[in-house]
Short mmCIF file of C-alpha atoms and ligand atoms in Angstrom, two decimals:
data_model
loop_
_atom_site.label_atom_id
_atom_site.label_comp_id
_atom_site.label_asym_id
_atom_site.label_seq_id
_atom_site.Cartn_x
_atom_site.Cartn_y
_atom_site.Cartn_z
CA UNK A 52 31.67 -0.02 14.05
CA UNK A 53 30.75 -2.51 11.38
CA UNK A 54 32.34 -6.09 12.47
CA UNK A 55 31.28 -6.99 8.73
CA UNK A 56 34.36 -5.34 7.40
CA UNK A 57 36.69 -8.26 9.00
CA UNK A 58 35.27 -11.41 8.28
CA UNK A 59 38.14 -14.91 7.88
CA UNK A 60 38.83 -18.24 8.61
CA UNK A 61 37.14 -18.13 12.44
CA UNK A 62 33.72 -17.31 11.11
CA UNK A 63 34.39 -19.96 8.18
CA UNK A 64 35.39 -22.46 10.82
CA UNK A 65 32.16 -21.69 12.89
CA UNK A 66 29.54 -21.71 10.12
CA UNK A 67 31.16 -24.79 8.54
CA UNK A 68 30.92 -27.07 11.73
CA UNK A 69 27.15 -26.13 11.72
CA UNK A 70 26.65 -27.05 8.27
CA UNK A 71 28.57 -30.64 8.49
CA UNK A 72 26.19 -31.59 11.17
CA UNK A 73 23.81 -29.75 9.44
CA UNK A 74 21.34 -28.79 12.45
CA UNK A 75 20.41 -25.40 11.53
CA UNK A 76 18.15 -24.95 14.59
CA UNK A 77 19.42 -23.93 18.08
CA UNK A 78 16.80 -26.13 20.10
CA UNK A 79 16.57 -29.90 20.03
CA UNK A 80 18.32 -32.50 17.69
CA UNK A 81 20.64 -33.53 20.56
CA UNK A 82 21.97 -36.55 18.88
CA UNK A 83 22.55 -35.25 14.93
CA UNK A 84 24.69 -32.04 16.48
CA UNK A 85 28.20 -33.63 17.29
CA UNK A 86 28.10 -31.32 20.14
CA UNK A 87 27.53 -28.16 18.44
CA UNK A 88 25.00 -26.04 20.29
CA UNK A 89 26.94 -22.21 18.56
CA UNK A 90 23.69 -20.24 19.99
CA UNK A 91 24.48 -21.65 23.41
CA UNK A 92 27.97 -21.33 23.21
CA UNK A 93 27.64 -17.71 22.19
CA UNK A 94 25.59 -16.86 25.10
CA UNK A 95 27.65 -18.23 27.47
CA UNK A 96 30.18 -16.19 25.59
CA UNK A 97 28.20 -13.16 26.40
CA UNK A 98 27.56 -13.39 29.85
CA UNK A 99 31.52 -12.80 30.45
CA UNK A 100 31.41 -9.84 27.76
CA UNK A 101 28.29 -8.38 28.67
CA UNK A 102 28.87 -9.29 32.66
CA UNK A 103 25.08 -10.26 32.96
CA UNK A 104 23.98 -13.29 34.86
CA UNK A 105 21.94 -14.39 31.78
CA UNK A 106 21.38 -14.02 28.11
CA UNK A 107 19.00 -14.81 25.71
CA UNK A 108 19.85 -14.93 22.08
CA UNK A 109 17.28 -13.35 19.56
CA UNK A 110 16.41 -13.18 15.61
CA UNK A 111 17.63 -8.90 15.96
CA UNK A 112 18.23 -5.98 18.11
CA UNK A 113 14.43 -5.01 17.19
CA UNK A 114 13.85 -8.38 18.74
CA UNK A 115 15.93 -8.30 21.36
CA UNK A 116 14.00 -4.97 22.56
CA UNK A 117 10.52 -5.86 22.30
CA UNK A 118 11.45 -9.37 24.08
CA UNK A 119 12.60 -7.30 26.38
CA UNK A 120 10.03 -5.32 27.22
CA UNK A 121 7.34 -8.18 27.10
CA UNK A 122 9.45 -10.20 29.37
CA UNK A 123 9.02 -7.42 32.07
CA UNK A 124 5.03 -7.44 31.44
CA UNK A 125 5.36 -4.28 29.35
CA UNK A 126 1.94 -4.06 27.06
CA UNK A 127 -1.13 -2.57 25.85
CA UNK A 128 -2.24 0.57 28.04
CA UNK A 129 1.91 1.19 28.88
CA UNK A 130 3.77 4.10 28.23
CA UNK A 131 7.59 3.71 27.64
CA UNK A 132 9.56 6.88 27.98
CA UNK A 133 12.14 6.70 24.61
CA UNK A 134 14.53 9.41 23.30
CA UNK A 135 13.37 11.41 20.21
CA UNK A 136 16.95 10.75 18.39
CA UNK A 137 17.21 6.93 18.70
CA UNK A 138 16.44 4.42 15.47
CA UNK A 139 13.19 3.60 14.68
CA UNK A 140 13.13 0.10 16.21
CA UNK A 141 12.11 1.89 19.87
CA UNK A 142 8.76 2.49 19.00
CA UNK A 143 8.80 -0.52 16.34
CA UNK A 144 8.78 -2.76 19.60
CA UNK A 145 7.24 -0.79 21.96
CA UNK A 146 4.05 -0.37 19.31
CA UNK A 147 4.22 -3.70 18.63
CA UNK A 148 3.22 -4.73 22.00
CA UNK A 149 0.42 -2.56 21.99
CA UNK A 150 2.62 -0.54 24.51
CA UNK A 151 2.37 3.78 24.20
CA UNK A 152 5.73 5.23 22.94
CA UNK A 153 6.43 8.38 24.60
CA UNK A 154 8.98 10.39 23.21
CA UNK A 155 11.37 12.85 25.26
CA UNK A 156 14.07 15.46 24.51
CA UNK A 157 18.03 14.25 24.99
CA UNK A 158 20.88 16.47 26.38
CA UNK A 159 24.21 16.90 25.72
CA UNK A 160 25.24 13.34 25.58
CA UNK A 161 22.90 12.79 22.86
CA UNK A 162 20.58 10.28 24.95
CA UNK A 163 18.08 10.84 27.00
CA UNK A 164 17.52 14.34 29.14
CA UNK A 165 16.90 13.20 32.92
CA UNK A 166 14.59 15.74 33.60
CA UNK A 167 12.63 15.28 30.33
CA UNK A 168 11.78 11.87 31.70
CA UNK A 169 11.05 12.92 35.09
CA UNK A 170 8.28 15.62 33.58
CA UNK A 171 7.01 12.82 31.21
CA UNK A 172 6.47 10.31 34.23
CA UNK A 173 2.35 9.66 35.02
CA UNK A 174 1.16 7.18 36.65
CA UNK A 175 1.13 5.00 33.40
CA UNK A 176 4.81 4.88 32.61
CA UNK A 177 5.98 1.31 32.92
CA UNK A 178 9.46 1.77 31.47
CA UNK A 179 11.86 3.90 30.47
CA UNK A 180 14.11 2.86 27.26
CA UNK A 181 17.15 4.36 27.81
CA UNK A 182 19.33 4.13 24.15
CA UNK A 183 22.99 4.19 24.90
CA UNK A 184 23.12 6.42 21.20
CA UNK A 185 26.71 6.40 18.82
CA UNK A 186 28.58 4.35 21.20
CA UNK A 187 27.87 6.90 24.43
CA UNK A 188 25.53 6.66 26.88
CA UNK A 189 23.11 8.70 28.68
CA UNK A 190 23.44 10.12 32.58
CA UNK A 191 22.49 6.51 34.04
CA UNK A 192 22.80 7.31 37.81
CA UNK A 193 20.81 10.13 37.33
CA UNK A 194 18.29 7.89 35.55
CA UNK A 195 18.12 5.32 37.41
CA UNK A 196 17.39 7.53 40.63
CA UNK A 197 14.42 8.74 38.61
CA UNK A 198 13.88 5.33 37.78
CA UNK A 199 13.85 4.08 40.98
CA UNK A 200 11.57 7.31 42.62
CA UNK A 201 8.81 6.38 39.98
CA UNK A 202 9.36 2.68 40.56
CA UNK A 203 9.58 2.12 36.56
CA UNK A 204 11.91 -0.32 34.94
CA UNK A 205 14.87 0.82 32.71
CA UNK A 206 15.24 -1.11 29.90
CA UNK A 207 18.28 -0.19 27.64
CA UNK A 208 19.45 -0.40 24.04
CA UNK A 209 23.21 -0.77 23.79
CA UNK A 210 22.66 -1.89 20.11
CA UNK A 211 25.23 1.02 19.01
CA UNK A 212 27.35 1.19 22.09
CA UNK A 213 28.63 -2.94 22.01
CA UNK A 214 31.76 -2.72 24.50
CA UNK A 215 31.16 0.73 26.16
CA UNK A 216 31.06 0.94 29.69
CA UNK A 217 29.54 3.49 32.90
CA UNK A 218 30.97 2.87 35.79
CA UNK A 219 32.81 -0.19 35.07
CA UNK A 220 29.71 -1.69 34.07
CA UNK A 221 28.91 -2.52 30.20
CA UNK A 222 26.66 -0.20 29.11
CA UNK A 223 23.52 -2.80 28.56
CA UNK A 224 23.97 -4.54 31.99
CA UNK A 225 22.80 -1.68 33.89
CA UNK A 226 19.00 -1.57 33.73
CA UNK A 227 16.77 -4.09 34.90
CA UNK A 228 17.40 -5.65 31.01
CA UNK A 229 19.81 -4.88 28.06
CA UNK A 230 19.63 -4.98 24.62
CA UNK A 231 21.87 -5.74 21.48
CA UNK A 232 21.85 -6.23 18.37
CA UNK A 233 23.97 -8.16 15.71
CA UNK A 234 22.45 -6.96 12.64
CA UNK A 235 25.32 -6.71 9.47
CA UNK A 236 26.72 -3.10 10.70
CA UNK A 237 26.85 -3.29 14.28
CA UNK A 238 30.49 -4.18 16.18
CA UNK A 239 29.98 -7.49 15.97
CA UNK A 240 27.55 -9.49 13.55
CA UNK A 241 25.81 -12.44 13.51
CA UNK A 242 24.22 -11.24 9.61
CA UNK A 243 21.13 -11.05 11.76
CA UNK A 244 20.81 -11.23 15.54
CA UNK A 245 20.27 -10.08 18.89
CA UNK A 246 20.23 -10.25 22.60
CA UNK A 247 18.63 -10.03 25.87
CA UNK A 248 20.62 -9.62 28.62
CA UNK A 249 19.53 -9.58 32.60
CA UNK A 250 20.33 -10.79 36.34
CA UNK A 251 16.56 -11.06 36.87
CA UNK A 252 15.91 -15.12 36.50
CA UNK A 253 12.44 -14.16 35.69
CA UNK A 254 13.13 -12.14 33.48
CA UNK A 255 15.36 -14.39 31.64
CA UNK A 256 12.82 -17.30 31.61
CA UNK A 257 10.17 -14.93 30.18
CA UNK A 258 12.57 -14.27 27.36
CA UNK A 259 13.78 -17.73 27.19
CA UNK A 260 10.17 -19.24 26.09
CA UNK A 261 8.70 -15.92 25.22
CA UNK A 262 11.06 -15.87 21.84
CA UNK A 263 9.99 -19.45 20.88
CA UNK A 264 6.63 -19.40 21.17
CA UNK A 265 6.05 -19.80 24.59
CA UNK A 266 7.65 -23.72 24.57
CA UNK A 267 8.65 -23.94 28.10
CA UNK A 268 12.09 -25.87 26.71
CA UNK A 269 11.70 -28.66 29.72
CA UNK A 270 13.68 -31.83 28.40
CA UNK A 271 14.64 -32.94 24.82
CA UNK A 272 11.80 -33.91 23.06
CA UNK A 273 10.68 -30.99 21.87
CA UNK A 274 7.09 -32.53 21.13
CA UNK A 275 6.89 -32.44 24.62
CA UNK A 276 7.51 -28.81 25.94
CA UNK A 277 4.13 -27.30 27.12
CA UNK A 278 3.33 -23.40 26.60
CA UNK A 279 2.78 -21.65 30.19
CA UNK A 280 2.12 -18.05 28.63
CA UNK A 281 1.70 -17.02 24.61
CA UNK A 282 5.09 -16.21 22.92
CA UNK A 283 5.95 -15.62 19.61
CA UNK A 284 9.43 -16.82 16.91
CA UNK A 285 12.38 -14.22 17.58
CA UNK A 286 14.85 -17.20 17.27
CA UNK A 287 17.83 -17.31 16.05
CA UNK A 288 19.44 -19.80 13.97
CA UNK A 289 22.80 -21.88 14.50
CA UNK A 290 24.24 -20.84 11.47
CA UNK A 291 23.97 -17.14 12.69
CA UNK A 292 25.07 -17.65 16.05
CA UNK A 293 27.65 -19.34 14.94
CA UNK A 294 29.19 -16.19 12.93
CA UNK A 295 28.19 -14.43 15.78
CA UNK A 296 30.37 -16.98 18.07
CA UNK A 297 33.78 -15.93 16.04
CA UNK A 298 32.79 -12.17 16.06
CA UNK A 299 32.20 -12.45 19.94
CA UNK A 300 35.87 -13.55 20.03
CA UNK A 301 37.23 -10.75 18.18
CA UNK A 302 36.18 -8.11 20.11
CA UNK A 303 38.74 -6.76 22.01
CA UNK A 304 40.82 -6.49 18.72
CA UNK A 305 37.68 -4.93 17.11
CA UNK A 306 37.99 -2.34 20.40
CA UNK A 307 41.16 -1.22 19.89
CA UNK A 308 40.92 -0.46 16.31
CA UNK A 309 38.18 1.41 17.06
CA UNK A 310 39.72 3.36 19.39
CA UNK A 311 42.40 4.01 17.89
CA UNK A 312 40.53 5.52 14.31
CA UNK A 313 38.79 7.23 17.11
CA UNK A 314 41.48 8.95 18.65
CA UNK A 315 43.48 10.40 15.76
CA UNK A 316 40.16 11.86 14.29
CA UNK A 317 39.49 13.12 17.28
CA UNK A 318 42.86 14.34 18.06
CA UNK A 319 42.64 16.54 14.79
CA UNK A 320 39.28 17.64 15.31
CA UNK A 321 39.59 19.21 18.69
CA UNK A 322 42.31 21.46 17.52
CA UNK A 323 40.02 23.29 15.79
CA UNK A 324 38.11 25.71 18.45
CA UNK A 325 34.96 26.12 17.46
CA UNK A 326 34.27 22.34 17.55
CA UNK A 327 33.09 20.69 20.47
CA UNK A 328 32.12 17.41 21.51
CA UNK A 329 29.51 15.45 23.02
CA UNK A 330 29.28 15.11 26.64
CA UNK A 331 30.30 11.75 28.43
CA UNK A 332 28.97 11.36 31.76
CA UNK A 333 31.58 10.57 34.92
CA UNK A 334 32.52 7.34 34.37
CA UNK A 335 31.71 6.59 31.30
CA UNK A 336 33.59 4.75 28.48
CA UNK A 337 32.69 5.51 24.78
CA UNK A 338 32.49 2.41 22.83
CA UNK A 339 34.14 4.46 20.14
CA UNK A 340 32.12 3.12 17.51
CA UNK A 341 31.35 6.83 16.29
CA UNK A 342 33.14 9.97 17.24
CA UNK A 343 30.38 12.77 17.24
CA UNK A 344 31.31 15.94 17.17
CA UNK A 345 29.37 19.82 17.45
CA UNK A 346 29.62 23.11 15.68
CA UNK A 347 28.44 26.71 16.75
CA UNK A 348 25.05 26.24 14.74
CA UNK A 349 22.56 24.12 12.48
CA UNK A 350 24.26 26.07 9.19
CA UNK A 351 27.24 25.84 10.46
CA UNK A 352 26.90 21.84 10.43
CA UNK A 353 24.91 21.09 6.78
CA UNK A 354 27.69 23.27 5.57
CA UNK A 355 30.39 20.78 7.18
CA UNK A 356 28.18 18.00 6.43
CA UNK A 357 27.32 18.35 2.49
CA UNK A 358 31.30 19.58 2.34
CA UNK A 359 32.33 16.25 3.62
CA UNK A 360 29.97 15.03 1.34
CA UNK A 361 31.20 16.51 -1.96
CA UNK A 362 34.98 15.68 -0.92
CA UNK A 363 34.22 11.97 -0.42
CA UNK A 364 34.11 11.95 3.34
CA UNK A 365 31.53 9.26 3.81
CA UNK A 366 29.84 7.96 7.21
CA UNK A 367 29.49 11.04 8.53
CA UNK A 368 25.88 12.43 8.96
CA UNK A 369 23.90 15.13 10.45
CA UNK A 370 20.85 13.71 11.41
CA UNK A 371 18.61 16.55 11.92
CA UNK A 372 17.18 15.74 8.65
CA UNK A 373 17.37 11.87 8.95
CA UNK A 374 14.22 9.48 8.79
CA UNK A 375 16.05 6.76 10.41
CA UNK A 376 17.16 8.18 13.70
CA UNK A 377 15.20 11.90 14.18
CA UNK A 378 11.59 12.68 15.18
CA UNK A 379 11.72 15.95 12.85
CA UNK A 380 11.68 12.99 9.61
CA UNK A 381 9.36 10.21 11.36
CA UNK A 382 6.49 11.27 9.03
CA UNK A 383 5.26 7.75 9.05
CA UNK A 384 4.92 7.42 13.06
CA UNK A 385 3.44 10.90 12.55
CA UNK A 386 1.10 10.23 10.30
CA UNK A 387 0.24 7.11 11.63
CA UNK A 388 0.64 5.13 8.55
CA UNK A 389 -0.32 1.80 9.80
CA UNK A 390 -1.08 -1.12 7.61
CA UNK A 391 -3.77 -2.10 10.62
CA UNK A 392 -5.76 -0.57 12.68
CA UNK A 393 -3.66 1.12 15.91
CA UNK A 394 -5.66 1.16 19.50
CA UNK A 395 -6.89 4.90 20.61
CA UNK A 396 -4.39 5.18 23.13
CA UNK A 397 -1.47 5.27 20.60
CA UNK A 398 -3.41 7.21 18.28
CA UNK A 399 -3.65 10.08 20.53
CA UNK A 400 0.30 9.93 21.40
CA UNK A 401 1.57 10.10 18.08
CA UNK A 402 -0.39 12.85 16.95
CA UNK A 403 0.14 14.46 19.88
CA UNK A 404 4.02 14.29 18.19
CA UNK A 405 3.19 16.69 15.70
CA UNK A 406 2.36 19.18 18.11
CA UNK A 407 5.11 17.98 20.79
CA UNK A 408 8.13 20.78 21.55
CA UNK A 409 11.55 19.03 20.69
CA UNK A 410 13.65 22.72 20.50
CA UNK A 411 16.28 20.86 22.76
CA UNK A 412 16.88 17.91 20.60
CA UNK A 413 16.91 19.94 17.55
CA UNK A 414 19.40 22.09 19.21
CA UNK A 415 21.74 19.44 19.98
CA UNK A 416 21.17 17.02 16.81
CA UNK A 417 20.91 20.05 14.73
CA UNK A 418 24.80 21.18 15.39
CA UNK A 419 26.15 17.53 15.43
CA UNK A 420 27.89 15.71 13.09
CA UNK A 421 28.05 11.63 13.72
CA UNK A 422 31.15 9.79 12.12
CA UNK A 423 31.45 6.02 11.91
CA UNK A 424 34.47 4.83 13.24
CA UNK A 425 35.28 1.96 10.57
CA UNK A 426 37.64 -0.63 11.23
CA UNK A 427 39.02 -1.38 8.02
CA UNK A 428 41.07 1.88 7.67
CA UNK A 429 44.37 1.87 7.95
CA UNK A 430 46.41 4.30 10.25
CA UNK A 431 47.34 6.47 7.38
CA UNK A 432 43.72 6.50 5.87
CA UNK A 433 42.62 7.46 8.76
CA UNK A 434 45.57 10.71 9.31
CA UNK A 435 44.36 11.63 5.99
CA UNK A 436 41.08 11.75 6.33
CA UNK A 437 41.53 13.46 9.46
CA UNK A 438 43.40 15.93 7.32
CA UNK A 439 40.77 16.24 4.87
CA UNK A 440 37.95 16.88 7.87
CA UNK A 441 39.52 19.52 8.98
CA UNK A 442 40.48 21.30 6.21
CA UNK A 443 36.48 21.03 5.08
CA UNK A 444 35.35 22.48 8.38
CA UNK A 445 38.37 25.12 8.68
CA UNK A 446 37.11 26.01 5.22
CA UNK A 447 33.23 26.62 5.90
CA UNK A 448 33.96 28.10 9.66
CA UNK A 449 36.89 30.92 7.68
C1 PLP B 710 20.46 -1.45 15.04
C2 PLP B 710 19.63 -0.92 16.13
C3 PLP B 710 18.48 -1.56 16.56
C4 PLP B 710 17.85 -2.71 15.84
O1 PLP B 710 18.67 -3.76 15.57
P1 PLP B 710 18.35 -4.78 14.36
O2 PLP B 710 19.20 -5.93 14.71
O3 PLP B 710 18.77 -4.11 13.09
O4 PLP B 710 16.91 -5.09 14.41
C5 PLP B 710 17.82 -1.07 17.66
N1 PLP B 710 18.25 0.02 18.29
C6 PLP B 710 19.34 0.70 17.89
C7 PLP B 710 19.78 1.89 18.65
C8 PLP B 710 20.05 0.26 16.78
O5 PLP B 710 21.11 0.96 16.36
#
């Protein structure tokens, strides 16, 4: 996944034309910019990659999402419907608006269960953040119909899944808004960055002066530019848009590499029979940015996974014990270990967590093992470690 591993001259070119000019700031200061606007020209480049009507660039993916949901008039007294195996930026943004997180079992594609959403539903739910998890994605017609029976938006987090697609759609262009994120190990990196993307104008308008405080952006003085609604600063600047503008570039070559690593581990893998993998709805496209992969049981899997671990396999993790991306370790959403006071509303949901059956999650994140797909290995590093996988798993299964 990591677009940080293959870094040259393009990015170099990029940055340096922002630094001659030296306007570090992606609004205003027309004249001093020689006709460098990078954080423009990289959402224009989006729009093609991303095949949404309009983007709007942001300071990170945790940005991007909570943009995203305040652009849709997601807030305090909300609930959003998020998957219990996701990162911890879901109910980051979702809390931050003062929004309820309500957290749901996944299914076999590792994102979120259908029906689990459909028995979370009341007559609160606003959204439901669907995140497209490992480079997959979740059942989205089925989804969407639930979606669209409930009349509640779908707002979705293709921060891992950057050039997967569901139906010849990008996966991030099929709710009613998408989010990314260009944060140093995603597929492409701006250092730090993110997007919103939508075909709702509205939407995109919200986002538009919503991420810069509200400033309406009418005209070029930016002493000018009135505030129609309260915002906030999830910029982002020219210099990293302007990394971001090379990366954009390199993405189909970043795709193929990935797919390739991705195919000769796989390859190897499934010709060992107890190991399964994760379900990919009809249609869908893996980004390939991770090949995940089952085994018969929980034991099974820390076996595999510590194994890899004392042979040097790195990047591969089972995250049934993870505090970045499981429920099981969120002991600080748990807890509620807030540095300020939360409203009663989100109180009650989170310890409500404690208490909350997730016996279907565990069962699928328990037997899974998730592998980064790098793109700096060669083809022969990656035949040998494919070699080396199997012969740790053939070893703890015999
Ligand atoms: C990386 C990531 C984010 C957050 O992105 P940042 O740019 O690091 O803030 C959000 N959701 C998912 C699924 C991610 O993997």
């Amino acid at each position: 996944m990591p677009g940080f591993e293959l870094f040259g001259d393009l990015e170099r070119k990029e940055v340096n034309d922002v630094l001659d000019n030296g306007v570090l700031m992606r609004y205003g200061f027309d004249g001093m910019r020689k006709g460098h606007w990078k954080a423009k020209a990289l959402e224009k480049e989006l729009q093609n990659t991303f095949k949404s009507k309009y983007v709007q660039l942001v300071s990170s993916g945790t940005a991007a999402v909570t943009v995203a949901l305040a652009s849709a008039g997601v807030g305090a007294g909300d609930e959003v419907i998020m998957p219990a195996f996701t990162f911890v930026a879901s109910f980051e943004a979702i809390m931050m608006l003062g929004a309820i997180p309500v957290l749901v079992d996944i299914d076999d594609t590792l994102c979120l269960n259908p029906k689990a959403i459909e028995n979370a539903i009341t007559p609160k739910t606003k959204a439901i953040m669907v995140v497209q998890m490992c480079g997959s994605m979740a059942n989205m017609d089925a989804i969407q119909a639930v979606a669209n029976r409930h009349n509640v938006l779908v707002v979705e987090d293709a921060c891992q899944a950057i050039g997967g697609s569901y139906k010849g759609k990008p996966l991030g262009s099929i709710g009613n808004l998408g989010c990314f994120s260009f944060d140093f190990v995603k597929t492409i990196t701006c250092g730090e960055g993110g997007a919103v993307v939508t075909n709702n104008e509205k939407y995109y308008i919200n986002a538009d002066h919503y991420s810069d405080h509200g400033h309406d952006h009418i005209g070029n003085d930016r002493g000018a530019e009135s505030h129609p609604f309260l915002g906030y600063n999830f910029r982002i600047s020219e210099l990293h848009a302007a990394v971001g503008l090379a990366q954009v570039k390199r993405l189909p070559e970043f795709l193929d590499i990935q797919k390739r690593n991705f195919n000769i581990l796989r390859e190897a893998l499934a010709e060992i029979p107890e190991v399964t993998f994760r379900a990919v709805p009809d249609g869908g496209v893996e980004s390939c940015a991770f090949l995940n992969f089952s085994l018969p049981d929980l034991e099974t899997a820390s076996k595999v996974s510590n194994g890899f671990k004392e042979h040097g396999v790195d990047a591969c993790w089972n995250y049934y014990n993870n505090n970045w991306h499981y429920i099981r370790r969120w002991d600080h959403l748990k807890d509620l270990k807030s540095l300020y006071p939360i409203s009663e509303d989100v109180k009650n949901a989170l310890l409500n967590l404690k208490h909350q059956d997730f016996s279907i999650s565990d069962h699928f994140i328990g037997r899974n093992i998730s592998c980064l797909i790098k793109l700096s290995w060669t083809e022969d590093e990656v035949k040998a470690r494919a070699k080396k996988m199997s012969e740790i798993i053939r070893g703890v299964l015999n």
